[in-house]
Amino acid sequence: MAPIKVGDTIPDGTLAYFDENDQLEQVSVHSLAAGKKVVIFGVPGAFTPTCSMKHVPGFIEKSEELKSKGVEELLLISVNDPFVMKAWKKSYPETKNVKFLADGSATYTHALGLELDLAEKGLGVRSRRFALLVDNLKVVVANIESGGEFTVSSADDILAAL
C-alpha cells in the first residue's frame, strides 16, 4: 500500500490505551480526529533511543505551543501492546496531552502504508517515524521519515508547518 499523503483522508482504525482509571480502552481513530485539527505521530518503538529521548519529548515539551496554534489532540502511535505503551507513558514525568496509543499488530500502521520491516534487527514489523497534521480527517502535512532517520517529523517541524 502506498504511504498516506497530503490530501488523503486518514483511515479509521481501532487502537488501545489505558484511561485515567487504568482501564483498557479501545478507541476509533476517527472518533479522536473527526472535526478537529490533530497531530498523529508514529515511532518505531516504545523505549527505543530516538523515540524516547527526542521524538516523544519534543511533542510533550511543545504541546502547549501546538495547542495555541489550534491542535486539539496529539496522538502517539506505536506498534507495541497497550501494557508497554502504559509503562512508556509512566516513564515521563509529564505527558501534557499526548495520548499513547497501541497498535499492537500494526493493523493501523499498515492502513497508513507506513510499516517498516525491522525483522533483521529482531524488532519485526514496526512503524516508520512520521508526523501527520490532520484537519477534520484530511492530511494537511505528511512528514514521513526514511529508515530510522529523525529529520522531518519533530514537533518543531509541525509547528513550522502551522
PDB file of C-alpha atoms in Angstrom:
ATOM      1  CA  MET A   1       0.000   0.000   0.000  1.00  0.00           C
ATOM      2  CA  ALA A   2       1.234   3.488  -0.836  1.00  0.00           C
ATOM      3  CA  PRO A   3       2.044   5.697   2.154  1.00  0.00           C
ATOM      4  CA  ILE A   4      -0.586   8.196   3.202  1.00  0.00           C
ATOM      5  CA  LYS A   5      -0.046  11.632   1.666  1.00  0.00           C
ATOM      6  CA  VAL A   6      -1.290  15.214   1.777  1.00  0.00           C
ATOM      7  CA  GLY A   7      -4.913  15.399   0.676  1.00  0.00           C
ATOM      8  CA  ASP A   8      -5.761  11.845   1.757  1.00  0.00           C
ATOM      9  CA  THR A   9      -8.415  11.081   4.346  1.00  0.00           C
ATOM     10  CA  ILE A  10      -6.921   9.130   7.227  1.00  0.00           C
ATOM     11  CA  PRO A  11      -8.282   5.604   7.512  1.00  0.00           C
ATOM     12  CA  ASP A  12     -10.322   4.666  10.534  1.00  0.00           C
ATOM     13  CA  GLY A  13      -8.973   2.005  12.823  1.00  0.00           C
ATOM     14  CA  THR A  14      -9.091   0.869  16.410  1.00  0.00           C
ATOM     15  CA  LEU A  15      -6.237   1.499  18.821  1.00  0.00           C
ATOM     16  CA  ALA A  16      -5.879   0.671  22.518  1.00  0.00           C
ATOM     17  CA  TYR A  17      -4.843   2.648  25.572  1.00  0.00           C
ATOM     18  CA  PHE A  18      -5.264   2.750  29.331  1.00  0.00           C
ATOM     19  CA  ASP A  19      -7.525   5.549  30.559  1.00  0.00           C
ATOM     20  CA  GLU A  20      -7.075   7.690  33.685  1.00  0.00           C
ATOM     21  CA  ASN A  21      -8.827   4.958  35.714  1.00  0.00           C
ATOM     22  CA  ASP A  22      -6.336   2.368  34.479  1.00  0.00           C
ATOM     23  CA  GLN A  23      -8.982   0.655  32.356  1.00  0.00           C
ATOM     24  CA  LEU A  24      -8.034  -0.767  28.985  1.00  0.00           C
ATOM     25  CA  GLU A  25      -9.988   1.060  26.291  1.00  0.00           C
ATOM     26  CA  GLN A  26     -10.408   0.640  22.547  1.00  0.00           C
ATOM     27  CA  VAL A  27     -10.808   3.826  20.530  1.00  0.00           C
ATOM     28  CA  SER A  28     -11.579   4.658  16.932  1.00  0.00           C
ATOM     29  CA  VAL A  29      -9.062   6.992  15.293  1.00  0.00           C
ATOM     30  CA  HIS A  30     -11.921   8.816  13.571  1.00  0.00           C
ATOM     31  CA  SER A  31     -13.607   9.412  16.944  1.00  0.00           C
ATOM     32  CA  LEU A  32     -10.438  11.193  18.107  1.00  0.00           C
ATOM     33  CA  ALA A  33      -9.853  13.188  14.920  1.00  0.00           C
ATOM     34  CA  ALA A  34     -13.204  13.978  13.262  1.00  0.00           C
ATOM     35  CA  GLY A  35     -13.957  17.697  13.237  1.00  0.00           C
ATOM     36  CA  LYS A  36     -10.610  18.530  14.849  1.00  0.00           C
ATOM     37  CA  LYS A  37      -7.078  19.551  13.999  1.00  0.00           C
ATOM     38  CA  VAL A  38      -4.817  16.784  15.325  1.00  0.00           C
ATOM     39  CA  VAL A  39      -1.239  15.606  15.064  1.00  0.00           C
ATOM     40  CA  ILE A  40      -0.779  11.888  14.624  1.00  0.00           C
ATOM     41  CA  PHE A  41       2.827  10.883  15.109  1.00  0.00           C
ATOM     42  CA  GLY A  42       4.308   7.446  14.932  1.00  0.00           C
ATOM     43  CA  VAL A  43       7.517   5.912  16.155  1.00  0.00           C
ATOM     44  CA  PRO A  44       9.287   2.591  15.527  1.00  0.00           C
ATOM     45  CA  GLY A  45       9.038   1.510  19.153  1.00  0.00           C
ATOM     46  CA  ALA A  46       8.488   2.375  22.780  1.00  0.00           C
ATOM     47  CA  PHE A  47      11.610   2.817  24.878  1.00  0.00           C
ATOM     48  CA  THR A  48      13.870   2.988  21.807  1.00  0.00           C
ATOM     49  CA  PRO A  49      16.552   5.700  21.994  1.00  0.00           C
ATOM     50  CA  THR A  50      15.487   8.292  19.403  1.00  0.00           C
ATOM     51  CA  CYS A  51      11.793   7.800  20.154  1.00  0.00           C
ATOM     52  CA  SER A  52      12.226   8.098  23.918  1.00  0.00           C
ATOM     53  CA  MET A  53      14.855  10.810  24.092  1.00  0.00           C
ATOM     54  CA  LYS A  54      13.962  13.070  21.147  1.00  0.00           C
ATOM     55  CA  HIS A  55      10.719  12.435  19.274  1.00  0.00           C
ATOM     56  CA  VAL A  56       8.195  11.984  22.109  1.00  0.00           C
ATOM     57  CA  PRO A  57       9.775  14.542  24.488  1.00  0.00           C
ATOM     58  CA  GLY A  58       9.609  17.162  21.724  1.00  0.00           C
ATOM     59  CA  PHE A  59       5.845  16.750  21.395  1.00  0.00           C
ATOM     60  CA  ILE A  60       5.409  16.768  25.182  1.00  0.00           C
ATOM     61  CA  GLU A  61       7.502  19.940  25.549  1.00  0.00           C
ATOM     62  CA  LYS A  62       5.787  21.715  22.632  1.00  0.00           C
ATOM     63  CA  SER A  63       2.233  20.546  23.409  1.00  0.00           C
ATOM     64  CA  GLU A  64       1.053  23.896  24.752  1.00  0.00           C
ATOM     65  CA  GLU A  65       2.504  25.747  21.771  1.00  0.00           C
ATOM     66  CA  LEU A  66       0.836  23.283  19.391  1.00  0.00           C
ATOM     67  CA  LYS A  67      -2.478  23.725  21.207  1.00  0.00           C
ATOM     68  CA  SER A  68      -2.139  27.511  20.964  1.00  0.00           C
ATOM     69  CA  LYS A  69      -1.973  27.058  17.186  1.00  0.00           C
ATOM     70  CA  GLY A  70      -5.216  25.081  17.092  1.00  0.00           C
ATOM     71  CA  VAL A  71      -4.063  21.482  17.531  1.00  0.00           C
ATOM     72  CA  GLU A  72      -6.653  19.745  19.707  1.00  0.00           C
ATOM     73  CA  GLU A  73      -5.141  16.264  20.028  1.00  0.00           C
ATOM     74  CA  LEU A  74      -1.620  14.821  19.998  1.00  0.00           C
ATOM     75  CA  LEU A  75      -1.869  11.142  19.135  1.00  0.00           C
ATOM     76  CA  LEU A  76       1.226   8.972  19.502  1.00  0.00           C
ATOM     77  CA  ILE A  77       1.007   5.581  17.798  1.00  0.00           C
ATOM     78  CA  SER A  78       3.493   2.771  18.210  1.00  0.00           C
ATOM     79  CA  VAL A  79       3.463  -0.893  17.235  1.00  0.00           C
ATOM     80  CA  ASN A  80       3.518  -2.047  20.830  1.00  0.00           C
ATOM     81  CA  ASP A  81       0.893  -3.557  23.090  1.00  0.00           C
ATOM     82  CA  PRO A  82      -1.131  -1.288  25.402  1.00  0.00           C
ATOM     83  CA  PHE A  83       0.729  -2.500  28.502  1.00  0.00           C
ATOM     84  CA  VAL A  84       4.050  -1.372  27.027  1.00  0.00           C
ATOM     85  CA  MET A  85       2.525   1.953  25.984  1.00  0.00           C
ATOM     86  CA  LYS A  86       1.170   2.444  29.524  1.00  0.00           C
ATOM     87  CA  ALA A  87       4.614   1.789  31.027  1.00  0.00           C
ATOM     88  CA  TRP A  88       6.246   4.083  28.471  1.00  0.00           C
ATOM     89  CA  LYS A  89       3.822   6.903  29.269  1.00  0.00           C
ATOM     90  CA  LYS A  90       4.566   6.477  33.001  1.00  0.00           C
ATOM     91  CA  SER A  91       8.300   6.841  32.269  1.00  0.00           C
ATOM     92  CA  TYR A  92       7.745  10.558  31.588  1.00  0.00           C
ATOM     93  CA  PRO A  93       7.160  12.940  34.499  1.00  0.00           C
ATOM     94  CA  GLU A  94       4.559  14.829  32.443  1.00  0.00           C
ATOM     95  CA  THR A  95       2.869  13.838  29.205  1.00  0.00           C
ATOM     96  CA  LYS A  96       0.959  17.081  28.561  1.00  0.00           C
ATOM     97  CA  ASN A  97      -1.945  15.925  26.472  1.00  0.00           C
ATOM     98  CA  VAL A  98      -0.104  13.296  24.424  1.00  0.00           C
ATOM     99  CA  LYS A  99      -2.233  10.153  24.044  1.00  0.00           C
ATOM    100  CA  PHE A 100      -0.115   6.982  23.971  1.00  0.00           C
ATOM    101  CA  LEU A 101      -1.978   4.634  21.607  1.00  0.00           C
ATOM    102  CA  ALA A 102      -1.090   1.000  20.968  1.00  0.00           C
ATOM    103  CA  ASP A 103      -1.225  -0.574  17.509  1.00  0.00           C
ATOM    104  CA  GLY A 104      -0.085  -3.972  18.742  1.00  0.00           C
ATOM    105  CA  SER A 105      -0.490  -5.887  15.474  1.00  0.00           C
ATOM    106  CA  ALA A 106       0.456  -2.950  13.219  1.00  0.00           C
ATOM    107  CA  THR A 107      -3.013  -3.030  11.651  1.00  0.00           C
ATOM    108  CA  TYR A 108      -3.442   0.741  11.672  1.00  0.00           C
ATOM    109  CA  THR A 109       0.176   1.293  10.663  1.00  0.00           C
ATOM    110  CA  HIS A 110      -0.450  -0.925   7.604  1.00  0.00           C
ATOM    111  CA  ALA A 111      -3.634   1.037   6.805  1.00  0.00           C
ATOM    112  CA  LEU A 112      -1.495   4.204   6.749  1.00  0.00           C
ATOM    113  CA  GLY A 113       1.046   2.471   4.491  1.00  0.00           C
ATOM    114  CA  LEU A 114       3.781   3.322   6.989  1.00  0.00           C
ATOM    115  CA  GLU A 115       5.051  -0.069   8.117  1.00  0.00           C
ATOM    116  CA  LEU A 116       8.783  -0.667   8.438  1.00  0.00           C
ATOM    117  CA  ASP A 117      10.245  -4.174   8.443  1.00  0.00           C
ATOM    118  CA  LEU A 118      12.878  -4.324  11.172  1.00  0.00           C
ATOM    119  CA  ALA A 119      12.984  -8.124  11.373  1.00  0.00           C
ATOM    120  CA  GLU A 120      16.734  -8.143  10.685  1.00  0.00           C
ATOM    121  CA  LYS A 121      17.167  -6.177  13.921  1.00  0.00           C
ATOM    122  CA  GLY A 122      14.877  -8.532  15.845  1.00  0.00           C
ATOM    123  CA  LEU A 123      12.040  -5.995  16.064  1.00  0.00           C
ATOM    124  CA  GLY A 124       9.620  -7.390  13.478  1.00  0.00           C
ATOM    125  CA  VAL A 125       7.212  -5.077  11.684  1.00  0.00           C
ATOM    126  CA  ARG A 126       7.213  -1.587  13.135  1.00  0.00           C
ATOM    127  CA  SER A 127       6.121   1.882  12.094  1.00  0.00           C
ATOM    128  CA  ARG A 128       8.144   4.342  10.123  1.00  0.00           C
ATOM    129  CA  ARG A 129       8.751   7.517  12.082  1.00  0.00           C
ATOM    130  CA  PHE A 130       6.241  10.136  10.965  1.00  0.00           C
ATOM    131  CA  ALA A 131       4.153  13.152  11.914  1.00  0.00           C
ATOM    132  CA  LEU A 132       0.865  13.950  10.210  1.00  0.00           C
ATOM    133  CA  LEU A 133      -1.057  17.175  10.648  1.00  0.00           C
ATOM    134  CA  VAL A 134      -4.687  16.260  10.097  1.00  0.00           C
ATOM    135  CA  ASP A 135      -7.631  18.654   9.843  1.00  0.00           C
ATOM    136  CA  ASN A 136     -11.092  17.018  10.035  1.00  0.00           C
ATOM    137  CA  LEU A 137      -9.644  13.668   8.890  1.00  0.00           C
ATOM    138  CA  LYS A 138      -7.740  15.171   5.911  1.00  0.00           C
ATOM    139  CA  VAL A 139      -3.938  15.078   5.863  1.00  0.00           C
ATOM    140  CA  VAL A 140      -2.596  18.640   5.606  1.00  0.00           C
ATOM    141  CA  VAL A 141       1.080  17.818   6.293  1.00  0.00           C
ATOM    142  CA  ALA A 142       2.729  14.394   5.917  1.00  0.00           C
ATOM    143  CA  ASN A 143       6.271  14.351   7.321  1.00  0.00           C
ATOM    144  CA  ILE A 144       7.446  10.765   6.842  1.00  0.00           C
ATOM    145  CA  GLU A 145      10.980   9.643   7.604  1.00  0.00           C
ATOM    146  CA  SER A 146      13.150   7.247   5.649  1.00  0.00           C
ATOM    147  CA  GLY A 147      14.515   4.287   7.602  1.00  0.00           C
ATOM    148  CA  GLY A 148      15.382   5.239  11.161  1.00  0.00           C
ATOM    149  CA  GLU A 149      16.008   8.912  10.449  1.00  0.00           C
ATOM    150  CA  PHE A 150      14.672  11.787  12.542  1.00  0.00           C
ATOM    151  CA  THR A 151      14.884  14.809  10.265  1.00  0.00           C
ATOM    152  CA  VAL A 152      11.333  15.933   9.306  1.00  0.00           C
ATOM    153  CA  SER A 153       8.864  14.579  11.898  1.00  0.00           C
ATOM    154  CA  SER A 154       9.582  16.573  15.048  1.00  0.00           C
ATOM    155  CA  ALA A 155       7.207  18.834  16.939  1.00  0.00           C
ATOM    156  CA  ASP A 156       9.228  21.795  15.620  1.00  0.00           C
ATOM    157  CA  ASP A 157       8.622  20.608  12.042  1.00  0.00           C
ATOM    158  CA  ILE A 158       4.857  20.545  12.681  1.00  0.00           C
ATOM    159  CA  LEU A 159       4.998  23.955  14.380  1.00  0.00           C
ATOM    160  CA  ALA A 160       6.804  25.358  11.341  1.00  0.00           C
ATOM    161  CA  ALA A 161       4.030  23.995   9.102  1.00  0.00           C
ATOM    162  CA  LEU A 162       1.351  25.656  11.247  1.00  0.00           C
TER     163      LEU A 162
END
